[in-house]
Coordinates of C-alpha atoms in Angstrom, one line a residue:
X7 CA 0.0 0.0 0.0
X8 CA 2.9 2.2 0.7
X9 CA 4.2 1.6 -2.6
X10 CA 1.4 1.8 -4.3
X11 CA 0.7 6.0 -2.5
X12 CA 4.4 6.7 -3.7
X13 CA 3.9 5.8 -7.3
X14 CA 0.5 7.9 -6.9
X15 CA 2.0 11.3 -5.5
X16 CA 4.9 10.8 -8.0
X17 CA 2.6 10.7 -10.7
X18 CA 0.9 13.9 -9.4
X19 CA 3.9 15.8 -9.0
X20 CA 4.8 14.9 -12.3
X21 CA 1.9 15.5 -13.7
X22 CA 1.3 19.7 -12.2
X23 CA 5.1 20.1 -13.0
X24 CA 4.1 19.0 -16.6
X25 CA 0.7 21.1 -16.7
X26 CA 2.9 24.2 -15.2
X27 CA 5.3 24.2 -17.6
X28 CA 2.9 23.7 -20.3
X29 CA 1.1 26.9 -19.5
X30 CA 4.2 28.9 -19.7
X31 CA 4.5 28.3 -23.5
X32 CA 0.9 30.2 -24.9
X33 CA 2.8 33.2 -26.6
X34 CA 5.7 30.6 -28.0
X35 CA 6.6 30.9 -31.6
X36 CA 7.1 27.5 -33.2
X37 CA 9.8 27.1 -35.3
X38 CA 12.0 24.7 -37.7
X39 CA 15.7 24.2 -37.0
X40 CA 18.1 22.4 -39.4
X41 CA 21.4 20.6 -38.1
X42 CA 24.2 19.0 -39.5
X43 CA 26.6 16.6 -37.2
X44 CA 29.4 13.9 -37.0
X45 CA 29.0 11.0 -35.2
X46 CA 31.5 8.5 -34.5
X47 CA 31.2 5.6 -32.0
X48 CA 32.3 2.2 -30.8
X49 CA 30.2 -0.8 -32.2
X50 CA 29.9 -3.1 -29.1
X51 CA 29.8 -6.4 -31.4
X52 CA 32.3 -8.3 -33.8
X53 CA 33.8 -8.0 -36.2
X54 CA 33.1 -3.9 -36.3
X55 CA 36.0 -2.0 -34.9
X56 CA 34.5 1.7 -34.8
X57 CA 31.8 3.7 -36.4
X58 CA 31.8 7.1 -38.6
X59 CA 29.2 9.3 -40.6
X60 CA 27.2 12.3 -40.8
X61 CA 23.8 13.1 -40.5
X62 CA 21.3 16.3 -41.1
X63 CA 18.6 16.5 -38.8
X64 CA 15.2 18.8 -39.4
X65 CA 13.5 19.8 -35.8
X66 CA 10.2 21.4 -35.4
X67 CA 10.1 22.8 -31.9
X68 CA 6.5 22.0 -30.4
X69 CA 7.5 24.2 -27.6
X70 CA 10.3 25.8 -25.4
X71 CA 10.8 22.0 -24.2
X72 CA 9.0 19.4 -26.7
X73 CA 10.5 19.0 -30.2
X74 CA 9.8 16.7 -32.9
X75 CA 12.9 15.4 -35.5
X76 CA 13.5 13.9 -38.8
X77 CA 17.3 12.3 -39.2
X78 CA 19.3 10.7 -41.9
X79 CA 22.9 11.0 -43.2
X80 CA 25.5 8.1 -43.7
X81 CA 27.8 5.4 -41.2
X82 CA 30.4 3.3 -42.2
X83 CA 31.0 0.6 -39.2
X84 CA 34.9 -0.5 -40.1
X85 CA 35.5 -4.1 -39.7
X86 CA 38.4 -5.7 -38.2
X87 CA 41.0 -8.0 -39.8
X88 CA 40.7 -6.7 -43.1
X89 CA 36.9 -7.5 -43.9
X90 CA 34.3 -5.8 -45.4
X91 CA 33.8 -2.6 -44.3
X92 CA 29.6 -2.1 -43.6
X93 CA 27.8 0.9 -44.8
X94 CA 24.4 2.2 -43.8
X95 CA 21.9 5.0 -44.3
X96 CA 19.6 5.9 -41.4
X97 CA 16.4 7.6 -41.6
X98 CA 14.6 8.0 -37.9
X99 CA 11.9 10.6 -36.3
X100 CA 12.3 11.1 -33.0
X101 CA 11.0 13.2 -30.0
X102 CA 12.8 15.5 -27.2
X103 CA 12.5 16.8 -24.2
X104 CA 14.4 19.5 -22.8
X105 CA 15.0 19.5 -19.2
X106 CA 17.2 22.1 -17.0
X107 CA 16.6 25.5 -18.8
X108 CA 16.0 24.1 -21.7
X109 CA 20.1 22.7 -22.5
X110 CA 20.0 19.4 -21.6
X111 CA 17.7 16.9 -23.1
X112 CA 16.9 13.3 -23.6
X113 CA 15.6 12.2 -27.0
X114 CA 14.3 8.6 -28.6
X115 CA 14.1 8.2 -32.2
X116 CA 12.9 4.9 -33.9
X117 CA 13.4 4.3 -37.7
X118 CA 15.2 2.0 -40.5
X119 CA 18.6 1.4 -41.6
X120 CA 19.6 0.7 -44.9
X121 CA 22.9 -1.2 -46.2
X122 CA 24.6 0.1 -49.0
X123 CA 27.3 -2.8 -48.6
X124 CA 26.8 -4.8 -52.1
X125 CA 27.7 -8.0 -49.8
X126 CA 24.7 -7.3 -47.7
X127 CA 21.5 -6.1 -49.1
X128 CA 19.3 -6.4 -46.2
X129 CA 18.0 -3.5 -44.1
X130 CA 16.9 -3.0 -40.3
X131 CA 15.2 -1.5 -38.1
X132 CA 17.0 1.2 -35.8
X133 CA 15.9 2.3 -31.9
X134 CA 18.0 4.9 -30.4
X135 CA 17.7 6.6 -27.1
X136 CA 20.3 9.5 -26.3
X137 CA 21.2 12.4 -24.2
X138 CA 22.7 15.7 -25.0
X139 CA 23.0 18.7 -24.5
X140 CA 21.9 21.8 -26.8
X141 CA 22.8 25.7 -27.3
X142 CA 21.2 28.0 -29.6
X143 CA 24.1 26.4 -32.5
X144 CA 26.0 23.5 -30.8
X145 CA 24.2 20.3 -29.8
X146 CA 26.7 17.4 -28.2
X147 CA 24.7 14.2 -28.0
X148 CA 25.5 10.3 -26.5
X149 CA 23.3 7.8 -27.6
X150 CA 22.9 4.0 -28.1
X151 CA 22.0 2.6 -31.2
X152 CA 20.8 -1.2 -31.7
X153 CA 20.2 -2.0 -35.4
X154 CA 17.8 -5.1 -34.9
X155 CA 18.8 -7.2 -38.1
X156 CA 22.3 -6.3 -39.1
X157 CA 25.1 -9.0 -39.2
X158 CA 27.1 -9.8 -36.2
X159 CA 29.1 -12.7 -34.8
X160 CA 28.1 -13.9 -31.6
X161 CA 30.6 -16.8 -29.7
X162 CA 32.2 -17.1 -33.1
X163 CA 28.8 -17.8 -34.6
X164 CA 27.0 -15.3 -37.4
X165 CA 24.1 -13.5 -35.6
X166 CA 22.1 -10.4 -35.8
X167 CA 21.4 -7.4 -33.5
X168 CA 24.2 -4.6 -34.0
X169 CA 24.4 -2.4 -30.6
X170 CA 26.6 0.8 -30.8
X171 CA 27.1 3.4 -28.5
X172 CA 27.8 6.3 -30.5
X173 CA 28.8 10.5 -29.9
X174 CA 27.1 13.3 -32.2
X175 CA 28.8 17.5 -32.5
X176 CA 26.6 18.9 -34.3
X177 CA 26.1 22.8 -35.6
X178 CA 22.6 23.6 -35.9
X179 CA 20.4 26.8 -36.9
X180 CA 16.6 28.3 -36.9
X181 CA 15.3 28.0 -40.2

């Protein structure tokens, strides 16, 4: 029961913190930004050694704290031992939440992946949480990334389910 009236006032004071804030933003003026970034990260499966790319990212700002996003761009996971190097094209949406005067935020976009390896023509889909944080022209993001069907090898058996933590600079304007 004691649990239970926890959860409950949590909930509450979530949900007037989240009503408050929400009547601050009447007068805002909705607006498009455009972004472009680098992202580079460490594949945490075999036989990938690192990860690099670009992206360009459109945001539509909902409100001082909720924006919605639209990413694609280009990574090349390099493979170890002299294989096959693995190319991919991501196109995700996502939504963010600023928190903290409106700097730091966390983010979830969901989306697809698709190879432009000729030895693998198969494509995936693509979850990825992150966390960043955001000025008016620099955003610096950390995020995971897990490519559902994408080759791996697993206890030197072929597998699939490509996990990647990965780091994003990117310079950004209003449009």
């Amino acid at each position: 029961m004691k649990r239970i009236t926890i959860i409950l006032a949590i909930i509450c004071i979530f949900s007037y913190t989240n009503y408050g804030i929400a009547q601050d933003d009447g007068n805002y003026n909705r607006n498009f930004k455009f972004g472009v970034g680098l992202n580079t990260g460490l594949p945490l499966n075999d036989p990938y050694q690192f990860n690099l790319g670009g992206d360009v990212r459109v945001q539509y700002n909902i409100s001082s704290t909720y924006s919605l996003s639209f990413t694609t761009g280009y990574n090349n996971l390099f493979v170890k031992d002299d294989g096959v190097d693995f190319g991919y094209i991501p196109v995700k949406v996502g939504y963010k939440t600023f928190m903290f005067k409106n700097e730091f935020y966390v983010m979830g976009e969901i989306g697809g992946a698709f190879s432009t390896t000729k030895a693998y023509k198969d494509n995936s889909m693509l979850f990825s949480p992150s966390i960043g944080y955001a000025t008016k022209n620099i955003d610096f993001s950390l995020r995971y990334e897990f490519l559902k069907d994408f080759p791996i090898i697993k206890k030197s058996a072929a597998n699939e389910g490509l996990a990647q933590v990965m780091v994003r600079i990117a310079y950004g304007f209003n449009l």
